[in-house]
Amino acid sequence: MKTLPIIDLLIIGIYLVSMVAVGIYFSRKTKNADQFTTASGKIPGWAIGMSLYATFLSSNTFLGVPGKAFGSNWNSFVFSLSMPLAAWVAARFFVPFYRHTGEVSAYTHLEHRFGAWARTYAVICFLLTQLARMGSIFLGIALSLQALTGYSMQTIMLVVGTCIVLYTVLGGIEAVIWTEVVQGVVKTVGALVILWLVVSGMSGGVDRIMEIGKADHKFSLGSFAPDFTQPTFWVVLLYGFFMNLNNFGMDQNYVQRYHTTTSIREAARSIWLCVYLYVPISLIFFVIGSCLYAYYQTNPELLQAVQLQVAAERLPNGTPDAIRQLAATLSPADIGDKVMPNFMVSKVPTGLLGLIVAAILSAAMSTISSGMNASATVFSVDIYQRYVKSDLTSKQSLRLLYIATTCFGLLGMAMGIAMIGVKSVLDVWWLLSGIFAGGMLGLFLLGIISQRTGNAEALVATLIGLLVIVWMTFSPQIPEQYDYLKSHLQQNMIMVVGTLTIFLVGILLSNLRRKTPKPVSEVYER
């Protein structure tokens, strides 16, 4: 750990103040709830696309992806490869659907389709998913800045979180979108700078990186065997498709942005711009991870320093000998999330370090701010105005959004603090999001695709799907003597199986009962 040079601190300070200033600027335009949640539908499609790209490119990508590539290979990149198909489905079917309903919440239509329980269930799943995501992102930023500043991770989360709350509350969705446009550029430049520093500092250059990477299988996309008990190519592809379908089709962070554009065409274009930007840039982060692996293999003293750091964190009260013994047993997978911060501390020159820290901050801030705004919108529309008080004045609605945004920011910080000590930020996020999102996506697809499915069938299907999700999640805890009761599928399959269970059971029950409810179009016409 070390103290950042003054010039780097100035760069970071200017960046943070600028983000808050954007919030203050747009606060003058935020006069009602519609402006806070949809910017009155006047944002250009290219800005929405940049905003979606920045939301995808979170600190989980900035720190977790290089750590994952360092510890294993490029298997997780298959997640990005699944994005085009999910984007096509969203642009072709979901965007027109949401624009025609006119509902700012992604979950209001579920009540029209299946009843209040469906809407409430989806909202709860979404809010839990957002808290898990915000927490993992807060953790990622704290891991990086702790190595640079020496401050505790709790302190870092509180300081960064306060800045995010300020500009998100002050400026609403318009401030979120335009700050994300800037943050998307900063993140991309930061990634390219890191890649250049690693490659230029590597003895032997690209050829040596390729030699080490090929020898240790660092460029592999995973096994192509039809095995769903391991994170094979097919497992990650399936998980990525369903998760990206959930992101583009049901996640309030994205659906809300479809309403901020001027037309359906602009909203669809924003999705494709996000894909065109994210897929190649996400590959760069995997390349960075492989380059760092080669760099540390040729600099064993730096590798040992990271191992000692991780061992000391795991044994805070351990003796020096015990820490050294533990350090010697740590694998690349055990230290992956610490490698990028360590490289920044030891090898990034003054000035550029401030830029890279700003890029990491922007990676965290963009996703957290959009999550806060979306969570506040859902809470206001789907919970408070649905169950507490529906006839809010414009002033009361705006005040409620301010309070809810602040509360979700604080809860996200608390979740990040609770996650301190996890092994892999990316793994934690994938597991939690798969659990919470699986049932929600299955119910949504059932309502959109199957017009014959009624309330009762959807409820039974959702309950069965939830039981399957809970069983798959906690089956590793089942004692060995009851091994036959365990799920042996890889954990990323939880979302896939949960989604398909709800959808297929709902279809089966609908066919058995032959009950035909009113189509969604008739419900909205009424």
Coordinates of C-alpha atoms in Angstrom, one line a residue:
M1 CA 0.0 0.0 0.0
K2 CA 1.1 3.6 -0.7
T3 CA -0.1 7.1 -0.8
L4 CA -1.2 8.4 -4.2
P5 CA 0.9 11.3 -5.6
I6 CA -0.7 14.7 -5.5
I7 CA -1.2 14.8 -9.3
D8 CA -3.1 11.5 -9.2
L9 CA -5.2 12.7 -6.3
L10 CA -6.0 15.9 -8.2
I11 CA -7.1 13.9 -11.3
I12 CA -9.4 11.7 -9.1
G13 CA -10.7 14.7 -7.2
I14 CA -11.5 16.6 -10.5
Y15 CA -13.3 13.6 -11.8
L16 CA -15.4 13.1 -8.7
V17 CA -16.3 16.8 -8.5
S18 CA -17.2 16.8 -12.2
M19 CA -19.6 14.0 -11.7
V20 CA -21.3 15.8 -8.8
A21 CA -21.4 19.0 -10.9
V22 CA -23.3 17.2 -13.6
G23 CA -25.9 16.2 -11.1
I24 CA -26.2 19.8 -9.9
Y25 CA -26.5 21.0 -13.5
F26 CA -29.4 18.6 -14.3
S27 CA -31.1 19.2 -11.0
R28 CA -32.3 22.5 -12.4
K29 CA -34.2 20.5 -15.1
T30 CA -35.6 17.9 -12.7
K31 CA -39.0 19.4 -11.8
N32 CA -41.2 16.3 -11.7
A33 CA -41.1 12.4 -11.4
D34 CA -41.4 12.0 -15.2
Q35 CA -38.2 14.0 -15.7
F36 CA -36.5 12.1 -13.0
T37 CA -37.3 8.7 -14.4
T38 CA -37.5 9.1 -18.2
A39 CA -36.0 12.5 -19.0
S40 CA -39.3 13.2 -20.8
G41 CA -38.2 10.9 -23.6
K42 CA -35.8 13.3 -25.2
I43 CA -32.4 11.5 -25.0
P44 CA -30.7 10.6 -28.3
G45 CA -30.3 6.9 -29.0
W46 CA -26.5 7.0 -29.3
A47 CA -26.3 8.4 -25.7
I48 CA -28.6 5.6 -24.5
G49 CA -26.3 3.1 -26.2
M50 CA -23.3 4.5 -24.5
S51 CA -25.2 4.5 -21.2
L52 CA -26.1 0.8 -21.6
Y53 CA -22.5 0.0 -22.5
A54 CA -21.2 1.8 -19.4
T55 CA -23.7 -0.1 -17.3
F56 CA -22.5 -3.4 -18.6
L57 CA -18.8 -2.3 -18.2
S58 CA -18.9 -2.2 -14.4
S59 CA -16.0 -2.6 -12.0
N60 CA -16.9 -6.3 -12.0
T61 CA -15.6 -6.3 -15.6
F62 CA -12.8 -3.9 -14.9
L63 CA -11.3 -5.9 -12.0
G64 CA -13.2 -9.2 -12.0
V65 CA -12.6 -10.2 -15.6
P66 CA -8.8 -9.7 -15.7
G67 CA -8.7 -11.5 -12.3
K68 CA -10.8 -14.4 -13.8
A69 CA -8.6 -14.6 -16.9
F70 CA -5.5 -14.5 -14.7
G71 CA -6.7 -17.3 -12.6
S72 CA -8.2 -19.5 -15.3
N73 CA -8.8 -18.7 -19.0
W74 CA -11.2 -16.9 -21.4
N75 CA -14.1 -19.2 -20.6
S76 CA -16.1 -16.3 -19.2
F77 CA -15.8 -14.4 -22.5
V78 CA -18.4 -16.7 -23.9
F79 CA -20.9 -14.6 -21.8
S80 CA -20.1 -11.7 -24.1
L81 CA -20.5 -13.9 -27.2
S82 CA -24.1 -14.6 -26.3
M83 CA -25.0 -11.0 -26.3
P84 CA -25.9 -10.5 -30.0
L85 CA -28.6 -13.2 -30.0
A86 CA -30.2 -11.8 -26.8
A87 CA -30.0 -8.3 -28.2
W88 CA -31.8 -9.4 -31.4
V89 CA -34.6 -10.8 -29.4
A90 CA -34.9 -7.7 -27.2
A91 CA -34.8 -5.2 -30.1
R92 CA -37.3 -7.3 -32.2
F93 CA -39.8 -8.1 -29.5
F94 CA -39.2 -6.5 -26.1
V95 CA -38.6 -2.8 -27.0
P96 CA -41.8 -2.5 -29.1
F97 CA -43.7 -4.2 -26.3
Y98 CA -42.5 -1.8 -23.6
R99 CA -42.9 1.3 -25.7
H100 CA -46.5 0.4 -26.6
T101 CA -47.5 -0.3 -23.0
G102 CA -46.1 3.2 -22.0
E103 CA -45.4 1.9 -18.5
V104 CA -42.1 3.2 -17.0
S105 CA -41.8 0.1 -14.8
A106 CA -40.8 -3.2 -16.4
Y107 CA -43.1 -5.1 -14.1
T108 CA -46.4 -3.3 -14.2
H109 CA -47.7 -5.4 -17.1
L110 CA -47.2 -8.6 -15.0
E111 CA -50.1 -7.5 -12.8
H112 CA -52.3 -7.0 -15.8
R113 CA -51.3 -10.4 -17.0
F114 CA -51.3 -12.6 -13.9
G115 CA -52.2 -10.5 -10.9
A116 CA -50.6 -8.4 -8.2
W117 CA -48.5 -11.3 -6.9
A118 CA -46.6 -11.6 -10.2
R119 CA -45.7 -7.9 -10.2
T120 CA -44.6 -8.0 -6.5
Y121 CA -42.6 -11.1 -7.0
A122 CA -40.7 -9.7 -10.0
V123 CA -40.1 -6.4 -8.1
I124 CA -38.6 -8.2 -5.1
C125 CA -36.4 -10.3 -7.4
F126 CA -35.2 -7.2 -9.2
L127 CA -34.4 -5.3 -6.0
L128 CA -32.5 -8.2 -4.5
T129 CA -30.6 -8.5 -7.8
Q130 CA -29.7 -4.8 -7.7
L131 CA -28.5 -4.9 -4.1
A132 CA -26.3 -8.0 -5.0
R133 CA -24.9 -6.2 -8.0
M134 CA -24.3 -2.9 -6.3
G135 CA -22.7 -4.7 -3.4
S136 CA -20.3 -6.7 -5.6
I137 CA -19.4 -3.5 -7.5
F138 CA -18.7 -1.5 -4.3
L139 CA -16.5 -4.4 -3.2
G140 CA -14.6 -4.4 -6.5
I141 CA -13.8 -0.7 -6.3
A142 CA -12.8 -1.0 -2.6
L143 CA -10.4 -3.9 -3.4
S144 CA -8.6 -1.7 -5.9
L145 CA -8.4 1.6 -4.0
Q146 CA -7.4 -0.1 -0.8
A147 CA -4.2 -1.2 -2.4
L148 CA -3.5 2.3 -3.6
T149 CA -4.4 4.4 -0.6
G150 CA -4.2 2.2 2.4
Y151 CA -7.7 3.3 3.6
S152 CA -10.1 0.6 4.8
M153 CA -12.5 -0.8 2.2
Q154 CA -15.4 0.4 4.4
T155 CA -14.2 4.0 4.2
I156 CA -13.7 3.8 0.5
M157 CA -17.2 2.5 -0.1
L158 CA -18.7 5.3 2.0
V159 CA -16.7 8.1 0.3
V160 CA -17.4 6.8 -3.3
G161 CA -21.0 6.0 -2.4
T162 CA -21.7 9.5 -1.1
C163 CA -20.5 11.0 -4.4
I164 CA -22.7 8.6 -6.4
V165 CA -25.8 9.3 -4.2
L166 CA -25.3 13.1 -4.6
Y167 CA -25.3 13.3 -8.4
T168 CA -27.9 10.5 -8.9
V169 CA -30.4 12.1 -6.5
L170 CA -29.8 15.6 -7.8
G171 CA -29.9 14.9 -11.5
G172 CA -32.1 11.9 -12.0
I173 CA -31.9 9.6 -15.0
E174 CA -30.7 12.4 -17.3
A175 CA -27.6 13.0 -15.1
V176 CA -27.1 9.2 -14.9
I177 CA -27.2 8.8 -18.7
W178 CA -24.9 11.7 -19.5
T179 CA -22.4 10.9 -16.8
E180 CA -22.4 7.3 -18.1
V181 CA -21.5 8.6 -21.6
V182 CA -18.4 10.3 -20.1
Q183 CA -17.7 7.3 -17.9
G184 CA -17.9 4.9 -20.9
V185 CA -15.2 6.9 -22.7
V186 CA -13.0 7.1 -19.5
K187 CA -13.3 3.4 -18.9
T188 CA -12.4 2.5 -22.5
V189 CA -9.3 4.7 -22.4
G190 CA -8.3 3.4 -19.0
A191 CA -8.5 -0.2 -20.3
L192 CA -6.3 0.6 -23.4
V193 CA -3.7 2.3 -21.2
I194 CA -3.5 -0.6 -18.8
L195 CA -3.0 -3.0 -21.8
W196 CA -0.3 -0.9 -23.2
L197 CA 1.5 -0.6 -19.9
V198 CA 1.5 -4.4 -19.3
V199 CA 2.6 -5.3 -22.9
S200 CA 5.3 -2.6 -23.0
G201 CA 6.7 -3.7 -19.6
M202 CA 6.8 -7.3 -20.6
S203 CA 10.2 -8.7 -21.4
G204 CA 9.8 -10.4 -24.8
G205 CA 6.6 -8.4 -25.6
V206 CA 3.6 -10.0 -27.3
D207 CA 5.5 -13.1 -28.5
R208 CA 6.4 -14.0 -24.9
I209 CA 2.9 -13.4 -23.7
M210 CA 1.5 -15.7 -26.4
E211 CA 4.1 -18.3 -25.6
I212 CA 3.3 -18.4 -21.9
G213 CA -0.5 -18.1 -22.6
K214 CA -0.5 -21.0 -25.0
A215 CA 1.6 -23.2 -22.7
D216 CA -0.8 -22.7 -19.8
H217 CA -4.0 -22.8 -21.9
K218 CA -4.9 -19.2 -20.9
F219 CA -6.7 -18.5 -24.2
S220 CA -9.1 -21.4 -24.0
L221 CA -12.9 -20.7 -24.2
G222 CA -13.5 -23.8 -22.1
S223 CA -14.3 -27.4 -23.0
F224 CA -16.8 -28.0 -25.8
A225 CA -17.9 -31.3 -24.3
P226 CA -21.6 -31.7 -23.7
D227 CA -21.0 -31.5 -19.9
F228 CA -23.3 -29.3 -17.8
T229 CA -21.6 -30.1 -14.5
Q230 CA -18.6 -27.9 -15.3
P231 CA -18.3 -24.4 -16.6
T232 CA -17.9 -25.6 -20.2
F233 CA -18.4 -23.4 -23.3
W234 CA -22.1 -24.5 -23.5
V235 CA -22.8 -23.8 -19.9
V236 CA -21.5 -20.2 -20.0
L237 CA -23.2 -19.7 -23.4
L238 CA -26.6 -20.7 -22.0
Y239 CA -26.1 -18.7 -18.9
G240 CA -25.0 -15.7 -20.9
F241 CA -28.0 -15.9 -23.2
F242 CA -30.5 -16.1 -20.4
M243 CA -28.8 -13.4 -18.3
N244 CA -28.5 -11.0 -21.2
L245 CA -32.1 -11.7 -22.2
N246 CA -33.0 -10.8 -18.6
N247 CA -30.9 -7.7 -18.8
F248 CA -32.3 -6.4 -22.1
G249 CA -35.8 -7.7 -21.6
M250 CA -36.7 -7.4 -17.9
D251 CA -34.0 -5.4 -16.0
Q252 CA -35.4 -2.0 -15.1
N253 CA -31.9 -0.5 -15.7
Y254 CA -32.4 -1.1 -19.4
V255 CA -36.1 -1.0 -19.8
Q256 CA -36.3 2.4 -18.2
R257 CA -33.9 3.7 -20.8
Y258 CA -36.1 2.5 -23.7
H259 CA -38.6 5.2 -22.5
T260 CA -36.0 8.0 -22.5
T261 CA -35.5 7.8 -26.3
T262 CA -37.6 9.5 -28.9
S263 CA -38.8 6.4 -30.8
I264 CA -38.8 2.6 -30.9
R265 CA -36.1 2.7 -33.6
E266 CA -33.8 4.8 -31.5
A267 CA -34.3 2.4 -28.5
A268 CA -33.5 -0.6 -30.7
R269 CA -30.4 1.1 -32.1
S270 CA -29.2 1.8 -28.5
I271 CA -29.2 -1.9 -27.8
W272 CA -27.1 -2.7 -30.8
L273 CA -24.6 0.1 -30.1
C274 CA -24.2 -1.4 -26.6
V275 CA -23.4 -4.8 -28.1
Y276 CA -21.0 -3.4 -30.7
L277 CA -19.0 -1.6 -28.0
Y278 CA -19.1 -4.1 -25.2
V279 CA -18.1 -7.4 -27.0
P280 CA -14.7 -6.2 -28.3
I281 CA -13.9 -4.1 -25.1
S282 CA -14.8 -7.0 -22.8
L283 CA -12.3 -9.1 -24.9
I284 CA -9.6 -6.5 -24.1
F285 CA -10.1 -7.1 -20.4
F286 CA -9.5 -10.8 -20.9
V287 CA -6.4 -10.0 -22.9
I288 CA -5.3 -7.8 -20.0
G289 CA -5.7 -10.8 -17.6
S290 CA -3.7 -13.1 -19.8
C291 CA -1.0 -10.5 -20.2
L292 CA -0.8 -10.0 -16.5
Y293 CA -0.5 -13.7 -16.0
A294 CA 2.5 -13.8 -18.3
Y295 CA 4.0 -10.7 -16.7
Y296 CA 3.8 -12.1 -13.2
Q297 CA 5.2 -15.5 -14.3
T298 CA 8.3 -13.7 -15.6
N299 CA 8.4 -11.6 -12.4
P300 CA 8.1 -14.1 -9.6
E301 CA 9.0 -11.6 -6.9
L302 CA 5.9 -9.6 -7.7
L303 CA 3.8 -12.8 -7.8
Q304 CA 5.1 -13.7 -4.3
A305 CA 4.2 -10.2 -3.0
V306 CA 0.6 -10.6 -4.1
Q307 CA 0.5 -14.1 -2.6
L308 CA 1.8 -12.7 0.7
Q309 CA -0.8 -9.9 0.6
V310 CA -3.7 -12.3 0.1
A311 CA -2.4 -14.7 2.8
A312 CA -2.0 -11.8 5.3
E313 CA -5.6 -10.8 4.6
R314 CA -6.8 -14.4 5.2
L315 CA -4.7 -14.7 8.4
P316 CA -5.0 -11.3 10.0
N317 CA -3.6 -12.6 13.2
G318 CA -1.2 -15.2 11.8
T319 CA 2.5 -15.4 12.4
P320 CA 4.9 -14.5 9.6
D321 CA 5.7 -18.2 9.1
A322 CA 2.1 -19.2 8.9
I323 CA 1.4 -16.4 6.3
R324 CA 4.4 -17.5 4.2
Q325 CA 3.2 -21.1 4.3
L326 CA -0.3 -20.2 3.2
A327 CA 1.1 -17.9 0.5
A328 CA 3.0 -20.7 -1.0
T329 CA -0.2 -22.7 -1.5
L330 CA -2.2 -20.0 -3.2
S331 CA -3.0 -20.6 -6.8
P332 CA -3.5 -18.0 -9.6
A333 CA -7.3 -18.3 -9.0
D334 CA -6.9 -17.4 -5.4
I335 CA -5.1 -14.1 -6.1
G336 CA -6.8 -13.0 -9.4
D337 CA -8.7 -10.1 -8.0
K338 CA -5.6 -8.7 -6.3
V339 CA -3.3 -8.7 -9.4
M340 CA -4.6 -5.6 -11.2
P341 CA -4.4 -3.4 -8.1
N342 CA -0.9 -4.7 -7.3
F343 CA 0.2 -3.9 -10.9
M344 CA -1.2 -0.4 -10.6
V345 CA 0.6 0.2 -7.3
S346 CA 3.9 -1.0 -8.5
K347 CA 4.1 -0.2 -12.2
V348 CA 1.8 2.5 -13.3
P349 CA 3.5 5.9 -13.5
T350 CA 2.3 9.1 -11.8
G351 CA -0.5 10.8 -13.8
L352 CA -1.6 7.7 -15.6
L353 CA -2.4 6.1 -12.3
G354 CA -4.9 8.9 -11.5
L355 CA -6.5 8.3 -15.0
I356 CA -6.8 4.6 -14.4
V357 CA -8.2 5.0 -10.9
A358 CA -10.8 7.4 -12.4
A359 CA -11.6 4.8 -15.0
I360 CA -12.2 2.2 -12.2
L361 CA -14.3 4.7 -10.3
S362 CA -16.3 5.4 -13.4
A363 CA -16.8 1.7 -13.9
A364 CA -18.3 1.4 -10.4
M365 CA -20.2 4.7 -10.4
S366 CA -22.1 4.2 -13.7
T367 CA -23.6 0.8 -12.8
I368 CA -24.4 1.8 -9.2
S369 CA -26.0 5.1 -10.2
S370 CA -28.2 3.4 -12.8
G371 CA -29.1 0.7 -10.3
M372 CA -30.1 3.3 -7.7
N373 CA -32.3 5.2 -10.1
A374 CA -34.0 2.1 -11.4
S375 CA -34.5 0.6 -7.9
A376 CA -36.0 3.9 -6.7
T377 CA -38.3 4.0 -9.7
V378 CA -39.6 0.5 -9.2
F379 CA -40.1 1.0 -5.5
S380 CA -42.0 4.2 -6.1
V381 CA -44.3 2.8 -8.9
D382 CA -44.6 -0.8 -8.0
I383 CA -44.6 -0.8 -4.2
Y384 CA -45.4 2.6 -2.7
Q385 CA -47.9 3.8 -5.2
R386 CA -49.4 0.3 -5.6
Y387 CA -49.8 -0.6 -1.9
V388 CA -49.4 2.6 0.2
K389 CA -50.6 5.7 -1.6
S390 CA -51.5 6.0 -5.3
D391 CA -52.6 9.6 -5.5
L392 CA -49.3 11.3 -5.0
T393 CA -48.8 14.9 -6.1
S394 CA -46.0 15.7 -8.5
K395 CA -44.0 17.1 -5.6
Q396 CA -44.6 14.1 -3.4
S397 CA -43.6 11.7 -6.1
L398 CA -40.3 13.5 -6.7
R399 CA -39.6 13.6 -2.9
L400 CA -40.3 9.9 -2.7
L401 CA -37.8 9.2 -5.6
Y402 CA -35.1 11.3 -3.8
I403 CA -35.6 9.4 -0.6
A404 CA -35.7 6.0 -2.2
T405 CA -32.6 6.6 -4.3
T406 CA -30.7 7.6 -1.2
C407 CA -31.8 4.5 0.7
F408 CA -30.9 2.1 -2.1
G409 CA -27.5 3.7 -2.3
L410 CA -26.9 3.1 1.4
L411 CA -28.2 -0.4 1.2
G412 CA -25.8 -1.1 -1.7
M413 CA -22.9 0.1 0.4
A414 CA -24.0 -2.1 3.3
M415 CA -24.1 -5.1 0.9
G416 CA -20.6 -4.3 -0.3
I417 CA -19.3 -4.2 3.2
A418 CA -21.0 -7.6 3.9
M419 CA -19.2 -9.1 0.9
I420 CA -15.7 -8.3 2.1
G421 CA -13.6 -11.4 2.1
V422 CA -15.2 -13.3 -0.9
K423 CA -12.8 -15.2 -3.2
S424 CA -14.0 -13.9 -6.6
V425 CA -16.2 -10.8 -7.2
L426 CA -17.3 -12.0 -10.6
D427 CA -18.3 -15.5 -9.3
V428 CA -20.3 -14.0 -6.5
W429 CA -22.2 -11.6 -8.8
W430 CA -22.9 -14.4 -11.3
L431 CA -24.2 -16.7 -8.6
L432 CA -26.5 -14.2 -6.9
S433 CA -27.8 -12.7 -10.1
G434 CA -28.6 -16.2 -11.5
I435 CA -30.6 -17.1 -8.3
F436 CA -32.7 -13.9 -8.2
A437 CA -33.2 -13.4 -12.0
G438 CA -34.0 -17.0 -13.0
G439 CA -37.6 -17.1 -11.7
M440 CA -38.3 -13.5 -12.8
L441 CA -37.3 -14.2 -16.5
G442 CA -39.3 -17.5 -16.6
L443 CA -42.4 -15.7 -15.4
F444 CA -41.9 -12.8 -17.9
L445 CA -41.4 -15.2 -20.9
L446 CA -44.5 -17.2 -19.8
G447 CA -46.6 -14.0 -19.8
I448 CA -45.3 -12.7 -23.2
I449 CA -45.2 -16.0 -25.2
S450 CA -48.1 -18.1 -23.8
Q451 CA -51.4 -16.3 -24.1
R452 CA -53.3 -19.3 -22.7
T453 CA -51.5 -19.3 -19.4
G454 CA -53.7 -17.9 -16.6
N455 CA -53.0 -16.7 -13.1
A456 CA -53.3 -20.1 -11.4
E457 CA -50.9 -21.9 -13.8
A458 CA -48.4 -19.1 -13.6
L459 CA -48.4 -19.1 -9.8
V460 CA -48.0 -22.9 -9.6
A461 CA -45.2 -22.8 -12.2
T462 CA -43.4 -20.0 -10.4
L463 CA -43.6 -21.9 -7.0
I464 CA -42.2 -25.0 -8.6
G465 CA -39.5 -23.0 -10.3
L466 CA -38.5 -21.4 -7.0
L467 CA -38.3 -24.8 -5.3
V468 CA -36.0 -26.0 -8.1
I469 CA -33.8 -22.8 -7.8
V470 CA -33.6 -23.2 -4.0
W471 CA -32.7 -26.9 -4.3
M472 CA -30.0 -26.3 -6.9
T473 CA -28.5 -23.5 -4.9
F474 CA -28.3 -25.2 -1.6
S475 CA -27.9 -28.9 -2.7
P476 CA -24.0 -28.7 -2.2
Q477 CA -24.8 -28.4 1.5
I478 CA -26.6 -31.8 1.5
P479 CA -24.5 -34.5 3.4
E480 CA -22.5 -36.9 1.3
Q481 CA -24.7 -39.9 2.4
Y482 CA -27.6 -38.2 0.5
D483 CA -25.6 -37.5 -2.6
Y484 CA -28.4 -38.8 -4.8
L485 CA -30.4 -35.7 -3.7
K486 CA -27.8 -33.2 -4.9
S487 CA -27.8 -31.2 -8.1
H488 CA -24.6 -31.9 -9.9
L489 CA -25.1 -29.2 -12.5
Q490 CA -22.7 -26.3 -12.6
Q491 CA -24.0 -23.3 -10.5
N492 CA -24.5 -21.1 -13.6
M493 CA -27.1 -23.6 -14.8
I494 CA -29.4 -22.5 -11.9
M495 CA -30.7 -19.6 -13.9
V496 CA -31.1 -21.6 -17.0
V497 CA -33.0 -24.5 -15.3
G498 CA -35.0 -22.1 -13.1
T499 CA -36.2 -20.1 -16.1
L500 CA -37.0 -23.2 -18.2
T501 CA -38.8 -24.9 -15.4
I502 CA -41.2 -22.0 -14.8
F503 CA -41.8 -21.5 -18.5
L504 CA -42.3 -25.2 -19.4
V505 CA -44.4 -26.1 -16.4
G506 CA -46.6 -23.1 -17.1
I507 CA -47.1 -24.2 -20.7
L508 CA -47.8 -27.8 -19.6
L509 CA -50.4 -26.7 -17.0
S510 CA -52.0 -24.4 -19.6
N511 CA -52.4 -27.2 -22.0
L512 CA -53.9 -29.4 -19.3
R513 CA -56.5 -26.9 -18.3
R514 CA -57.2 -25.4 -21.7
K515 CA -58.0 -22.1 -20.1
T516 CA -57.7 -19.0 -22.3
P517 CA -57.3 -15.7 -20.5
K518 CA -57.7 -12.4 -22.3
P519 CA -54.7 -11.4 -24.5
V520 CA -52.4 -8.7 -23.1
S521 CA -53.5 -6.3 -25.9
E522 CA -57.1 -6.5 -24.7
V523 CA -56.1 -5.8 -21.1
Y524 CA -54.4 -2.6 -22.1
E525 CA -57.2 -1.5 -24.4
R526 CA -59.6 -1.9 -21.5

